[in-house]
Amino acid sequence: MGKVDQISEDVVIFSRKIFGEDFVPLHRPVFEGNERQYLVDCIDSNFVSSVGSKVSEFEELVAAFTGSKHAIATMNGTAALHTAIKLAGVKPGDEVISQALTFVATCNAISYAGAEPLFIDVDIDTMGLSPVALKRFLAENAEKRKNGTFNKTSKKKISACVPMHTFGFPCRIAEIAKICADWDIALIEDAAESLGSYVGSRHTGTFASMATFSFNGNKVITTGGGGMIITDDAELAQRAKYITTTSKVPHPYEFVHDEIGYNYRMPNLNAALGCAQMERLSDVLVIKAQLADKWNKFFHDRDINFVKAINGNIANHWLNSIILDSRLDRDEFLTMTNDNNVMTRPIWTLMSKLPMFKNCQTDGLENSLWLEDRVVNVPSSVPDGALKKLNR
Ligand SMILES: *Cc1c(COP(=O)(O)O)cnc(C)c1O
């Protein structure tokens, strides 16, 4: 038996031991708290749609958890990103720096704002935007003028930068923030995957003027579908609430809207789910850390590279990740495990290879290409009954 065959078989056996004999999903939600009760409360109150007390309650819980002054709930993470990018001052025709190694939502949101992404390489160890690559790209390709930073080749304004904390591993966000400040480029953190991840004692998403989260069904906690913008800036918070609520001018009965707005509000039903999920978030993070420990030992024993947070940062362990030796090994591992009903997934196809982004400017993307061939996620759910055991 080859090395990859053996490891695939071991992963199947180990996954079944931890998660049960049937189909093992990559990441499933857990509803073992007050979810049902809060949903019933919502229905009984008649407030199931975009007005209701659960929305502001959920916003306050997320603001408090992340240590932000304000949080604005939205219908999904992509809508939150679109809103934040627009409020950062990105205009149609601008360029926005991001990673080629990210989920497509990051780049879709940049496109919704009428801007085009520029793809900069990631670091191998964080799988997030590389400050070294960012600095080099700007030094070679950008010039700073009175009204901002411009791309010397395309002549377009580089108005924002959207790094992403891949699978919940914090990227070098403090260094990135410094470079963006030096170049007068707005910074927005796509923290969709990193609720519960910290750089030192600071929650991811608090290094930029705005950051966004996702509460899609596969994330650390879920509202069914949902997103959130966090910011310390009261004016940005007010603007975010306003344009995601159809830009309606407050009035007891008149319908007046003074700019193009969006119906990006989170319904009260989804927020109810979010409130119950927030009550369990700290416990979920403890269990996920224990699971990551087990996977770490498992892969260490088999001489496989298991991804960890750098410099003592804290990852939420959303998706446990390994780095295999080659594309061939990766494909073999994916086929073997999925054929045996244990769900594993490769990292994303680089954005720069997708038809709608294939003409966007990139740097060499050396690390992104290397990781694309090798990174695989293994089952990362909170196991059945683990939360109950923790609280006993
Ligand atoms: C999940 C996710 C989003 C937002 O996704 P939604 O499904 O719209 O909530 C954005 N960026 C990244 C990196 C994500 O993983």
PDB file of C-alpha atoms in Angstrom, residues 66-287:
ATOM      1  CA  THR A  66     -15.373  40.480  19.031  1.00  0.00           C
ATOM      2  CA  GLY A  67     -14.701  43.593  21.101  1.00  0.00           C
ATOM      3  CA  SER A  68     -16.133  45.963  18.503  1.00  0.00           C
ATOM      4  CA  LYS A  69     -18.238  49.008  19.199  1.00  0.00           C
ATOM      5  CA  HIS A  70     -20.825  48.266  16.502  1.00  0.00           C
ATOM      6  CA  ALA A  71     -22.195  45.288  14.589  1.00  0.00           C
ATOM      7  CA  ILE A  72     -24.686  45.376  11.698  1.00  0.00           C
ATOM      8  CA  ALA A  73     -26.430  42.151  10.694  1.00  0.00           C
ATOM      9  CA  THR A  74     -27.028  41.319   7.029  1.00  0.00           C
ATOM     10  CA  MET A  75     -28.719  38.528   5.063  1.00  0.00           C
ATOM     11  CA  ASN A  76     -25.395  36.853   4.243  1.00  0.00           C
ATOM     12  CA  GLY A  77     -21.647  37.364   4.366  1.00  0.00           C
ATOM     13  CA  THR A  78     -21.402  38.413   0.728  1.00  0.00           C
ATOM     14  CA  ALA A  79     -23.912  41.229   1.303  1.00  0.00           C
ATOM     15  CA  ALA A  80     -21.906  42.324   4.359  1.00  0.00           C
ATOM     16  CA  LEU A  81     -18.729  42.410   2.253  1.00  0.00           C
ATOM     17  CA  HIS A  82     -20.395  44.323  -0.589  1.00  0.00           C
ATOM     18  CA  THR A  83     -21.690  46.893   1.894  1.00  0.00           C
ATOM     19  CA  ALA A  84     -18.325  47.302   3.645  1.00  0.00           C
ATOM     20  CA  ILE A  85     -16.424  47.622   0.360  1.00  0.00           C
ATOM     21  CA  LYS A  86     -18.838  50.282  -0.864  1.00  0.00           C
ATOM     22  CA  LEU A  87     -18.677  52.214   2.416  1.00  0.00           C
ATOM     23  CA  ALA A  88     -14.867  52.084   2.356  1.00  0.00           C
ATOM     24  CA  GLY A  89     -15.141  54.418  -0.639  1.00  0.00           C
ATOM     25  CA  VAL A  90     -14.556  51.936  -3.466  1.00  0.00           C
ATOM     26  CA  LYS A  91     -15.990  53.374  -6.694  1.00  0.00           C
ATOM     27  CA  PRO A  92     -16.805  51.737 -10.034  1.00  0.00           C
ATOM     28  CA  GLY A  93     -13.601  51.485 -12.079  1.00  0.00           C
ATOM     29  CA  ASP A  94     -11.354  51.184  -9.014  1.00  0.00           C
ATOM     30  CA  GLU A  95      -9.115  48.261  -8.201  1.00  0.00           C
ATOM     31  CA  VAL A  96      -9.215  46.309  -4.935  1.00  0.00           C
ATOM     32  CA  ILE A  97      -6.386  44.094  -3.696  1.00  0.00           C
ATOM     33  CA  SER A  98      -7.252  40.601  -2.515  1.00  0.00           C
ATOM     34  CA  GLN A  99      -6.021  37.014  -2.518  1.00  0.00           C
ATOM     35  CA  ALA A 100      -6.294  34.609  -5.439  1.00  0.00           C
ATOM     36  CA  LEU A 101      -6.584  31.906  -2.783  1.00  0.00           C
ATOM     37  CA  THR A 102      -9.983  32.695  -1.277  1.00  0.00           C
ATOM     38  CA  PHE A 103     -13.636  31.741  -1.555  1.00  0.00           C
ATOM     39  CA  VAL A 104     -15.296  33.356  -4.574  1.00  0.00           C
ATOM     40  CA  ALA A 105     -17.560  35.569  -2.400  1.00  0.00           C
ATOM     41  CA  THR A 106     -14.647  37.905  -1.603  1.00  0.00           C
ATOM     42  CA  CYS A 107     -14.151  38.699  -5.285  1.00  0.00           C
ATOM     43  CA  ASN A 108     -17.835  38.698  -6.168  1.00  0.00           C
ATOM     44  CA  ALA A 109     -18.373  41.428  -3.576  1.00  0.00           C
ATOM     45  CA  ILE A 110     -15.512  43.478  -5.064  1.00  0.00           C
ATOM     46  CA  SER A 111     -17.209  43.111  -8.465  1.00  0.00           C
ATOM     47  CA  TYR A 112     -20.630  44.154  -7.117  1.00  0.00           C
ATOM     48  CA  ALA A 113     -19.001  47.458  -6.129  1.00  0.00           C
ATOM     49  CA  GLY A 114     -17.946  47.886  -9.775  1.00  0.00           C
ATOM     50  CA  ALA A 115     -14.276  47.336  -8.965  1.00  0.00           C
ATOM     51  CA  GLU A 116     -11.791  44.776 -10.237  1.00  0.00           C
ATOM     52  CA  PRO A 117      -9.684  42.562  -7.974  1.00  0.00           C
ATOM     53  CA  LEU A 118      -5.872  42.553  -8.023  1.00  0.00           C
ATOM     54  CA  PHE A 119      -4.530  39.196  -6.883  1.00  0.00           C
ATOM     55  CA  ILE A 120      -1.541  39.183  -4.539  1.00  0.00           C
ATOM     56  CA  ASP A 121       0.144  36.075  -3.181  1.00  0.00           C
ATOM     57  CA  VAL A 122      -0.465  34.505   0.232  1.00  0.00           C
ATOM     58  CA  ASP A 123       1.989  33.281   2.866  1.00  0.00           C
ATOM     59  CA  ILE A 124       2.514  29.511   2.963  1.00  0.00           C
ATOM     60  CA  ASP A 125       2.093  29.300   6.745  1.00  0.00           C
ATOM     61  CA  THR A 126      -1.098  31.400   7.149  1.00  0.00           C
ATOM     62  CA  MET A 127      -2.614  30.773   3.684  1.00  0.00           C
ATOM     63  CA  GLY A 128      -3.672  34.460   3.946  1.00  0.00           C
ATOM     64  CA  LEU A 129      -2.470  37.607   2.163  1.00  0.00           C
ATOM     65  CA  SER A 130       1.308  38.024   2.381  1.00  0.00           C
ATOM     66  CA  PRO A 131       2.500  41.425   3.653  1.00  0.00           C
ATOM     67  CA  VAL A 132       5.854  40.825   1.922  1.00  0.00           C
ATOM     68  CA  ALA A 133       4.150  40.206  -1.420  1.00  0.00           C
ATOM     69  CA  LEU A 134       1.800  43.159  -0.864  1.00  0.00           C
ATOM     70  CA  LYS A 135       4.667  45.524  -0.124  1.00  0.00           C
ATOM     71  CA  ARG A 136       6.610  44.317  -3.144  1.00  0.00           C
ATOM     72  CA  PHE A 137       3.625  44.621  -5.472  1.00  0.00           C
ATOM     73  CA  LEU A 138       2.881  48.177  -4.371  1.00  0.00           C
ATOM     74  CA  ALA A 139       6.531  49.246  -4.600  1.00  0.00           C
ATOM     75  CA  GLU A 140       6.756  47.900  -8.151  1.00  0.00           C
ATOM     76  CA  ASN A 141       3.312  48.741  -9.496  1.00  0.00           C
ATOM     77  CA  ALA A 142       1.758  51.634  -7.587  1.00  0.00           C
ATOM     78  CA  GLU A 143       2.296  55.339  -7.115  1.00  0.00           C
ATOM     79  CA  LYS A 144       0.953  57.433  -4.294  1.00  0.00           C
ATOM     80  CA  ARG A 145      -0.704  60.721  -5.233  1.00  0.00           C
ATOM     81  CA  LYS A 146      -2.544  63.381  -3.256  1.00  0.00           C
ATOM     82  CA  ASN A 147      -5.910  61.668  -3.849  1.00  0.00           C
ATOM     83  CA  GLY A 148      -4.830  58.096  -3.227  1.00  0.00           C
ATOM     84  CA  THR A 149      -2.737  55.261  -4.640  1.00  0.00           C
ATOM     85  CA  PHE A 150      -2.830  54.459  -8.367  1.00  0.00           C
ATOM     86  CA  ASN A 151      -1.804  51.462 -10.445  1.00  0.00           C
ATOM     87  CA  LYS A 152       0.999  52.620 -12.777  1.00  0.00           C
ATOM     88  CA  THR A 153      -0.031  50.137 -15.502  1.00  0.00           C
ATOM     89  CA  SER A 154      -3.824  50.370 -15.522  1.00  0.00           C
ATOM     90  CA  LYS A 155      -3.892  54.012 -14.253  1.00  0.00           C
ATOM     91  CA  LYS A 156      -6.746  52.968 -11.975  1.00  0.00           C
ATOM     92  CA  LYS A 157      -7.118  53.875  -8.323  1.00  0.00           C
ATOM     93  CA  ILE A 158      -6.276  51.091  -5.849  1.00  0.00           C
ATOM     94  CA  SER A 159      -8.843  52.058  -3.260  1.00  0.00           C
ATOM     95  CA  ALA A 160      -9.045  49.089  -0.902  1.00  0.00           C
ATOM     96  CA  CYS A 161      -7.476  45.838   0.246  1.00  0.00           C
ATOM     97  CA  VAL A 162      -9.492  42.808   1.412  1.00  0.00           C
ATOM     98  CA  PRO A 163      -7.363  40.092   3.044  1.00  0.00           C
ATOM     99  CA  MET A 164      -9.024  36.923   4.303  1.00  0.00           C
ATOM    100  CA  HIS A 165      -8.310  34.693   7.323  1.00  0.00           C
ATOM    101  CA  THR A 166      -8.276  31.337   5.551  1.00  0.00           C
ATOM    102  CA  PHE A 167     -10.121  28.507   7.365  1.00  0.00           C
ATOM    103  CA  GLY A 168      -9.881  30.606  10.556  1.00  0.00           C
ATOM    104  CA  PHE A 169      -6.060  30.863  10.629  1.00  0.00           C
ATOM    105  CA  PRO A 170      -5.243  34.536  11.222  1.00  0.00           C
ATOM    106  CA  CYS A 171      -3.177  36.123   8.452  1.00  0.00           C
ATOM    107  CA  ARG A 172      -0.436  38.703   9.213  1.00  0.00           C
ATOM    108  CA  ILE A 173      -3.087  41.379   9.567  1.00  0.00           C
ATOM    109  CA  ALA A 174      -1.140  43.871  11.709  1.00  0.00           C
ATOM    110  CA  GLU A 175       1.628  44.064   9.067  1.00  0.00           C
ATOM    111  CA  ILE A 176      -0.955  44.347   6.286  1.00  0.00           C
ATOM    112  CA  ALA A 177      -2.752  47.148   8.163  1.00  0.00           C
ATOM    113  CA  LYS A 178       0.523  49.086   8.434  1.00  0.00           C
ATOM    114  CA  ILE A 179       1.239  48.793   4.693  1.00  0.00           C
ATOM    115  CA  CYS A 180      -2.314  49.865   3.789  1.00  0.00           C
ATOM    116  CA  ALA A 181      -2.027  52.865   6.115  1.00  0.00           C
ATOM    117  CA  ASP A 182       1.313  53.837   4.515  1.00  0.00           C
ATOM    118  CA  TRP A 183      -0.248  53.668   1.045  1.00  0.00           C
ATOM    119  CA  ASP A 184      -3.552  55.275   2.013  1.00  0.00           C
ATOM    120  CA  ILE A 185      -5.508  52.170   0.983  1.00  0.00           C
ATOM    121  CA  ALA A 186      -8.714  51.295   2.879  1.00  0.00           C
ATOM    122  CA  LEU A 187      -8.559  47.948   4.685  1.00  0.00           C
ATOM    123  CA  ILE A 188     -11.516  45.584   5.082  1.00  0.00           C
ATOM    124  CA  GLU A 189     -11.057  42.160   6.697  1.00  0.00           C
ATOM    125  CA  ASP A 190     -12.975  39.261   5.226  1.00  0.00           C
ATOM    126  CA  ALA A 191     -13.315  37.473   8.559  1.00  0.00           C
ATOM    127  CA  ALA A 192     -16.103  35.203   7.255  1.00  0.00           C
ATOM    128  CA  GLU A 193     -14.209  32.124   8.412  1.00  0.00           C
ATOM    129  CA  SER A 194     -12.548  33.464  11.547  1.00  0.00           C
ATOM    130  CA  LEU A 195     -15.154  34.128  14.227  1.00  0.00           C
ATOM    131  CA  GLY A 196     -13.311  33.051  17.381  1.00  0.00           C
ATOM    132  CA  SER A 197      -9.790  33.544  15.933  1.00  0.00           C
ATOM    133  CA  TYR A 198      -7.376  35.953  17.590  1.00  0.00           C
ATOM    134  CA  VAL A 199      -4.095  37.685  16.886  1.00  0.00           C
ATOM    135  CA  GLY A 200      -2.677  37.878  20.383  1.00  0.00           C
ATOM    136  CA  SER A 201      -5.668  38.987  22.428  1.00  0.00           C
ATOM    137  CA  ARG A 202      -7.278  40.914  19.573  1.00  0.00           C
ATOM    138  CA  HIS A 203     -10.129  39.313  17.661  1.00  0.00           C
ATOM    139  CA  THR A 204      -9.657  39.025  13.893  1.00  0.00           C
ATOM    140  CA  GLY A 205     -11.696  41.710  12.179  1.00  0.00           C
ATOM    141  CA  THR A 206     -10.680  44.454  14.604  1.00  0.00           C
ATOM    142  CA  PHE A 207      -7.545  45.513  12.698  1.00  0.00           C
ATOM    143  CA  ALA A 208      -9.467  47.239   9.901  1.00  0.00           C
ATOM    144  CA  SER A 209     -12.033  50.034   9.870  1.00  0.00           C
ATOM    145  CA  MET A 210     -14.582  47.361   8.922  1.00  0.00           C
ATOM    146  CA  ALA A 211     -14.687  43.565   8.856  1.00  0.00           C
ATOM    147  CA  THR A 212     -17.329  41.056   7.891  1.00  0.00           C
ATOM    148  CA  PHE A 213     -18.474  37.644   9.109  1.00  0.00           C
ATOM    149  CA  SER A 214     -20.633  34.924   7.579  1.00  0.00           C
ATOM    150  CA  PHE A 215     -23.158  32.713   9.359  1.00  0.00           C
ATOM    151  CA  ASN A 216     -23.783  30.380   6.457  1.00  0.00           C
ATOM    152  CA  GLY A 217     -24.719  26.793   7.379  1.00  0.00           C
ATOM    153  CA  ASN A 218     -21.146  25.522   7.104  1.00  0.00           C
ATOM    154  CA  LYS A 219     -19.453  28.195   9.237  1.00  0.00           C
ATOM    155  CA  VAL A 220     -18.410  27.973  12.924  1.00  0.00           C
ATOM    156  CA  ILE A 221     -21.901  29.075  13.966  1.00  0.00           C
ATOM    157  CA  THR A 222     -24.882  29.605  11.682  1.00  0.00           C
ATOM    158  CA  THR A 223     -28.064  31.615  11.283  1.00  0.00           C
ATOM    159  CA  GLY A 224     -29.118  29.496   8.302  1.00  0.00           C
ATOM    160  CA  GLY A 225     -27.839  32.309   6.124  1.00  0.00           C
ATOM    161  CA  GLY A 226     -26.468  35.535   7.484  1.00  0.00           C
ATOM    162  CA  GLY A 227     -23.631  37.986   7.773  1.00  0.00           C
ATOM    163  CA  MET A 228     -22.350  40.808   9.944  1.00  0.00           C
ATOM    164  CA  ILE A 229     -20.283  43.951   9.565  1.00  0.00           C
ATOM    165  CA  ILE A 230     -18.267  45.064  12.590  1.00  0.00           C
ATOM    166  CA  THR A 231     -16.714  48.500  13.052  1.00  0.00           C
ATOM    167  CA  ASP A 232     -15.651  50.914  15.785  1.00  0.00           C
ATOM    168  CA  ASP A 233     -16.733  53.886  13.669  1.00  0.00           C
ATOM    169  CA  ALA A 234     -20.202  55.165  14.641  1.00  0.00           C
ATOM    170  CA  GLU A 235     -20.739  56.926  11.327  1.00  0.00           C
ATOM    171  CA  LEU A 236     -19.811  53.851   9.244  1.00  0.00           C
ATOM    172  CA  ALA A 237     -22.094  51.751  11.447  1.00  0.00           C
ATOM    173  CA  GLN A 238     -24.983  54.146  10.892  1.00  0.00           C
ATOM    174  CA  ARG A 239     -24.314  54.218   7.132  1.00  0.00           C
ATOM    175  CA  ALA A 240     -24.123  50.410   6.995  1.00  0.00           C
ATOM    176  CA  LYS A 241     -27.485  50.040   8.743  1.00  0.00           C
ATOM    177  CA  TYR A 242     -28.972  52.717   6.500  1.00  0.00           C
ATOM    178  CA  ILE A 243     -27.985  51.424   3.063  1.00  0.00           C
ATOM    179  CA  THR A 244     -28.728  47.801   4.008  1.00  0.00           C
ATOM    180  CA  THR A 245     -32.226  48.955   5.041  1.00  0.00           C
ATOM    181  CA  THR A 246     -33.182  50.421   1.620  1.00  0.00           C
ATOM    182  CA  SER A 247     -31.833  53.889   2.598  1.00  0.00           C
ATOM    183  CA  LYS A 248     -35.174  54.824   4.115  1.00  0.00           C
ATOM    184  CA  VAL A 249     -35.346  58.281   5.654  1.00  0.00           C
ATOM    185  CA  PRO A 250     -36.849  57.869   9.137  1.00  0.00           C
ATOM    186  CA  HIS A 251     -40.462  59.054   9.212  1.00  0.00           C
ATOM    187  CA  PRO A 252     -43.587  57.852  11.046  1.00  0.00           C
ATOM    188  CA  TYR A 253     -45.351  56.903   7.776  1.00  0.00           C
ATOM    189  CA  GLU A 254     -43.845  58.383   4.594  1.00  0.00           C
ATOM    190  CA  PHE A 255     -41.723  56.284   2.247  1.00  0.00           C
ATOM    191  CA  VAL A 256     -38.771  58.442   1.299  1.00  0.00           C
ATOM    192  CA  HIS A 257     -35.444  56.935   0.214  1.00  0.00           C
ATOM    193  CA  ASP A 258     -32.614  59.319  -0.582  1.00  0.00           C
ATOM    194  CA  GLU A 259     -30.078  57.043  -2.325  1.00  0.00           C
ATOM    195  CA  ILE A 260     -29.933  53.583  -3.879  1.00  0.00           C
ATOM    196  CA  GLY A 261     -30.203  51.204  -0.963  1.00  0.00           C
ATOM    197  CA  TYR A 262     -30.218  47.457  -0.537  1.00  0.00           C
ATOM    198  CA  ASN A 263     -32.549  45.050   1.165  1.00  0.00           C
ATOM    199  CA  TYR A 264     -29.685  43.273   2.875  1.00  0.00           C
ATOM    200  CA  ARG A 265     -31.309  43.011   6.313  1.00  0.00           C
ATOM    201  CA  MET A 266     -31.145  39.837   8.357  1.00  0.00           C
ATOM    202  CA  PRO A 267     -34.623  38.479   9.179  1.00  0.00           C
ATOM    203  CA  ASN A 268     -35.535  38.167  12.865  1.00  0.00           C
ATOM    204  CA  LEU A 269     -35.936  34.377  12.469  1.00  0.00           C
ATOM    205  CA  ASN A 270     -32.317  34.024  11.398  1.00  0.00           C
ATOM    206  CA  ALA A 271     -31.151  36.351  14.164  1.00  0.00           C
ATOM    207  CA  ALA A 272     -33.036  34.194  16.705  1.00  0.00           C
ATOM    208  CA  LEU A 273     -30.975  31.238  15.582  1.00  0.00           C
ATOM    209  CA  GLY A 274     -27.871  33.440  15.837  1.00  0.00           C
ATOM    210  CA  CYS A 275     -28.603  34.444  19.443  1.00  0.00           C
ATOM    211  CA  ALA A 276     -28.879  30.795  20.486  1.00  0.00           C
ATOM    212  CA  GLN A 277     -25.707  29.906  18.566  1.00  0.00           C
ATOM    213  CA  MET A 278     -23.761  32.759  20.198  1.00  0.00           C
ATOM    214  CA  GLU A 279     -24.633  31.340  23.636  1.00  0.00           C
ATOM    215  CA  ARG A 280     -22.723  28.174  22.685  1.00  0.00           C
ATOM    216  CA  LEU A 281     -19.873  29.731  20.714  1.00  0.00           C
ATOM    217  CA  SER A 282     -17.266  29.565  23.493  1.00  0.00           C
ATOM    218  CA  ASP A 283     -18.068  25.885  24.115  1.00  0.00           C
ATOM    219  CA  VAL A 284     -17.988  25.160  20.391  1.00  0.00           C
ATOM    220  CA  LEU A 285     -14.514  26.699  20.228  1.00  0.00           C
ATOM    221  CA  VAL A 286     -13.286  24.526  23.123  1.00  0.00           C
ATOM    222  CA  ILE A 287     -14.535  21.355  21.406  1.00  0.00           C
TER     223      ILE A 287
END
